[in-house]
Coordinates of C-alpha atoms in Angstrom, one line a residue:
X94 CA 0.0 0.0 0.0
X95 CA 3.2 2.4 0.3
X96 CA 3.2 3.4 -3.3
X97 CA -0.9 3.8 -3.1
X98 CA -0.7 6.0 0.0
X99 CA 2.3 7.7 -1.6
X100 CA -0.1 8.8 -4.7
X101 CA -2.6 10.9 -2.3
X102 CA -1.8 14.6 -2.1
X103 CA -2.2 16.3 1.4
X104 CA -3.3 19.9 1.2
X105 CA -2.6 21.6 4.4
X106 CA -4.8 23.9 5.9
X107 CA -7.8 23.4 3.4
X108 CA -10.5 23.9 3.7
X109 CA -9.7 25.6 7.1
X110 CA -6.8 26.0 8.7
X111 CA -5.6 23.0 10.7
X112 CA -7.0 20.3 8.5
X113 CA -5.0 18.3 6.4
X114 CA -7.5 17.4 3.3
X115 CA -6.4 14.1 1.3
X116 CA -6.9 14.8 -2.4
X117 CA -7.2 11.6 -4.3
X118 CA -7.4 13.7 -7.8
X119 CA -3.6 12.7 -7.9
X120 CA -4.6 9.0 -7.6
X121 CA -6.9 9.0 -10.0
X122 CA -4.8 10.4 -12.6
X123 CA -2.7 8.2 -12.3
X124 CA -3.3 5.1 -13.9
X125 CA -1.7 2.4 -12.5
X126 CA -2.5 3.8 -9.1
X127 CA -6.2 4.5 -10.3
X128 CA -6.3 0.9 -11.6
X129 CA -4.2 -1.0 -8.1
X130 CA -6.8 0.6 -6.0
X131 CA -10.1 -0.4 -7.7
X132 CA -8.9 -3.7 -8.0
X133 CA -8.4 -3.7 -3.9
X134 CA -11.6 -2.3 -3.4
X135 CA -13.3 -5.0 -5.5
X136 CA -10.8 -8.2 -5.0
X137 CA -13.1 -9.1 -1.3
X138 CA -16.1 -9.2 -3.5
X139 CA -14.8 -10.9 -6.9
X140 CA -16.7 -14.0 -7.7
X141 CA -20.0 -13.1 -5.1
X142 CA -23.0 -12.4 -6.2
X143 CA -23.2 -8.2 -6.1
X144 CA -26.1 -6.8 -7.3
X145 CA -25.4 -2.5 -7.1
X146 CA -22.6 -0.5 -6.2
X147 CA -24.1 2.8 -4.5
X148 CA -21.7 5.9 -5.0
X149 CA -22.1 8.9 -2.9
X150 CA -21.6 12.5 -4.5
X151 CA -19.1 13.2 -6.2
X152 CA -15.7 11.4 -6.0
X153 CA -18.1 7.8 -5.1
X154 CA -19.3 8.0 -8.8
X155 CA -15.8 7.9 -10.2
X156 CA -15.0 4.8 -7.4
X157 CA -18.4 2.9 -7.9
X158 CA -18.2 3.3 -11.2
X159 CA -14.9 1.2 -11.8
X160 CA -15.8 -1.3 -9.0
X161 CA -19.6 -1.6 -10.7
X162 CA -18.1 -2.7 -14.2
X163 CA -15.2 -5.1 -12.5
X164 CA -18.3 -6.7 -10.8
X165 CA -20.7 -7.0 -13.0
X166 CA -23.1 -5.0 -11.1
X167 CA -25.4 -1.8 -11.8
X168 CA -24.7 1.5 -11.0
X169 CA -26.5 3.7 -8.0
X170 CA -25.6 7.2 -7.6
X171 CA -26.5 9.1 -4.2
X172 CA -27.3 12.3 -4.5
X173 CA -27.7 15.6 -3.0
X174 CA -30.7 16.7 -2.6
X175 CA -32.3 18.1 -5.9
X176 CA -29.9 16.4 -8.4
X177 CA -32.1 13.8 -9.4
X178 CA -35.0 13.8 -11.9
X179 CA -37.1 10.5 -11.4
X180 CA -39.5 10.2 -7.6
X181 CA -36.7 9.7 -5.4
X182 CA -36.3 8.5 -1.2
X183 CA -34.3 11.2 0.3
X184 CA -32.8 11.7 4.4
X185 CA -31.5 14.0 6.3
X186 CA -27.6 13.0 7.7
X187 CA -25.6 15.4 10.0
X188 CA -22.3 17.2 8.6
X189 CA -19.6 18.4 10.8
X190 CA -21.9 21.5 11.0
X191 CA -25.7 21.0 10.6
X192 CA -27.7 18.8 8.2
X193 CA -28.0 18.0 5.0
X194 CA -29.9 16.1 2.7
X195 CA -29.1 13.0 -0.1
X196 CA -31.3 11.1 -2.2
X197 CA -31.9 8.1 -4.4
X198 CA -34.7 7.0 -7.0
X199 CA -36.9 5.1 -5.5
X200 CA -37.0 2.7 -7.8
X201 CA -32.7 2.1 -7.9
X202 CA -32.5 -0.8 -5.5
X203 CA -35.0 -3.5 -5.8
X204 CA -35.6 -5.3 -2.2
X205 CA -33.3 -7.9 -0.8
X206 CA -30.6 -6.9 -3.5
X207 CA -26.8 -6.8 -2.1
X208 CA -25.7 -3.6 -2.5
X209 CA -21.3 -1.9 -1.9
X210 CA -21.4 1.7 -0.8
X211 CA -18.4 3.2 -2.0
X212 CA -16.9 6.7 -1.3
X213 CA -13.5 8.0 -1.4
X214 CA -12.8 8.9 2.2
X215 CA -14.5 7.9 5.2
X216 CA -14.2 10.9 8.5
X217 CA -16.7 11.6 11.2
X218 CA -19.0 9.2 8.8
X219 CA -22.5 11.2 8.8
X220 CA -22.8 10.9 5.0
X221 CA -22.0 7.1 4.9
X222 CA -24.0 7.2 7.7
X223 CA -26.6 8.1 6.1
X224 CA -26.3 6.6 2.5
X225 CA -26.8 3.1 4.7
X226 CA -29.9 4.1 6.3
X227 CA -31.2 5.3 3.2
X228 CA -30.0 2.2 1.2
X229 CA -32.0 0.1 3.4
X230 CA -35.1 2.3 3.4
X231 CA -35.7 0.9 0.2
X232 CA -35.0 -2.9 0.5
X233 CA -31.0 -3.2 0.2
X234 CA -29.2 -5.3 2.0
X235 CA -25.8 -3.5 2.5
X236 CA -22.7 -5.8 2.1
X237 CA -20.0 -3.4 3.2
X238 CA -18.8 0.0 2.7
X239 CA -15.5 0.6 0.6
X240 CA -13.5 4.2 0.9
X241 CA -9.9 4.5 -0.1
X242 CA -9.1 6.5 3.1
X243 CA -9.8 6.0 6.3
X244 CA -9.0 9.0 9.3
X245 CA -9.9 6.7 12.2
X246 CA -9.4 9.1 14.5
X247 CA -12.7 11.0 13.5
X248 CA -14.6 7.4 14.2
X249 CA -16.5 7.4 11.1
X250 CA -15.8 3.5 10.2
X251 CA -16.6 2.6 13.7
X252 CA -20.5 4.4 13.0
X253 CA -20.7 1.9 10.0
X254 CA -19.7 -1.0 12.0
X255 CA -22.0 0.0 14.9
X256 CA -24.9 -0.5 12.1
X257 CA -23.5 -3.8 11.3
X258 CA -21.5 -2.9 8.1
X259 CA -18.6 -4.4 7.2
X260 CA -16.0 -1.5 6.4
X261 CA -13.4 -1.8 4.0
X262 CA -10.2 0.9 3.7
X263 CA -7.0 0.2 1.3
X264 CA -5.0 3.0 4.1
X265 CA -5.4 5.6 7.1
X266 CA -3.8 8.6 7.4
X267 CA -3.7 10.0 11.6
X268 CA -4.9 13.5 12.0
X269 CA -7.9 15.6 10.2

């Protein structure tokens, strides 16, 4: 995982000053670092039956959308509230500051079908959070959640687990 780590850029102070925000941009252009880490995120699941890959806005699109295709699964995206044009499910999850809101069609998940949230960072985890509550308020049955980056001091994988989700990181980085 050294060289994978090694091709997330830290941006200090951004987007306030003491935070230390992993950009996976540099990861993703590059390709055989873009390529290792889908293939990690996807190896525990190759072979099983997968049914959706949820992605949550914006960087979990680019993520779910490689791990859908190596799996053979459809594509979910979750939204922000407003983005989508179809009757959609939405809830409310808690930021660092406040509430927002994210949102699915209604008719994306059919019940009982396994379903991978993936996003590219996992934090204080209200948005994951809340992508698995809303995942099963329409029928899924949520395998695990992927995210390339894990800051476990912030406690967000330990929310998922709490809820009975299997949490999957390829490395952690200490700090904000």
């Amino acid at each position: 995982m050294t060289d994978l780590k090694a091709s997330v850029r830290t941006i200090p102070d951004y987007p306030k000053p003491g935070v230390m925000f992993r950009d996976i941009t540099t990861l993703l252009g590059n390709a055989r670092a873009f390529r290792r880490a889908v293939d990690e995120l996807v190896q525990p699941w190759a072979g099983a039956k997968i049914d959706k890959v949820a992605g949550m806005e914006a960087r979990g699109f680019i993520l779910g959308g490689a791990v859908a295709h190596q799996l053979s699964a459809g594509f979910v995206p979750i939204r922000k509230k407003g983005k989508l044009p179809h009757t959609t499910v939405r809830i409310a999850y808690s930021l660092e500051y406040g509430l927002d809101e994210m949102e699915v069609h209604a008719d994306a998940i059919q019940p009982g079908e396994q379903v991978i949230l993936i996003d590219d960072l996992i934090a204080t985890g209200g948005t994951a959070e809340g992508a698995v509550k809303l995942m099963r308020q329409i029928g899924a049955n949520v395998v695990a959640a992927c995210f390339i980056i894990d800051l476990p001091e912030l406690g967000g994988a330990d929310k998922l687990r709490a809820l009975n989700v299997p949490v999957r990181t390829l490395m952690s980085f200490e700090g904000h």
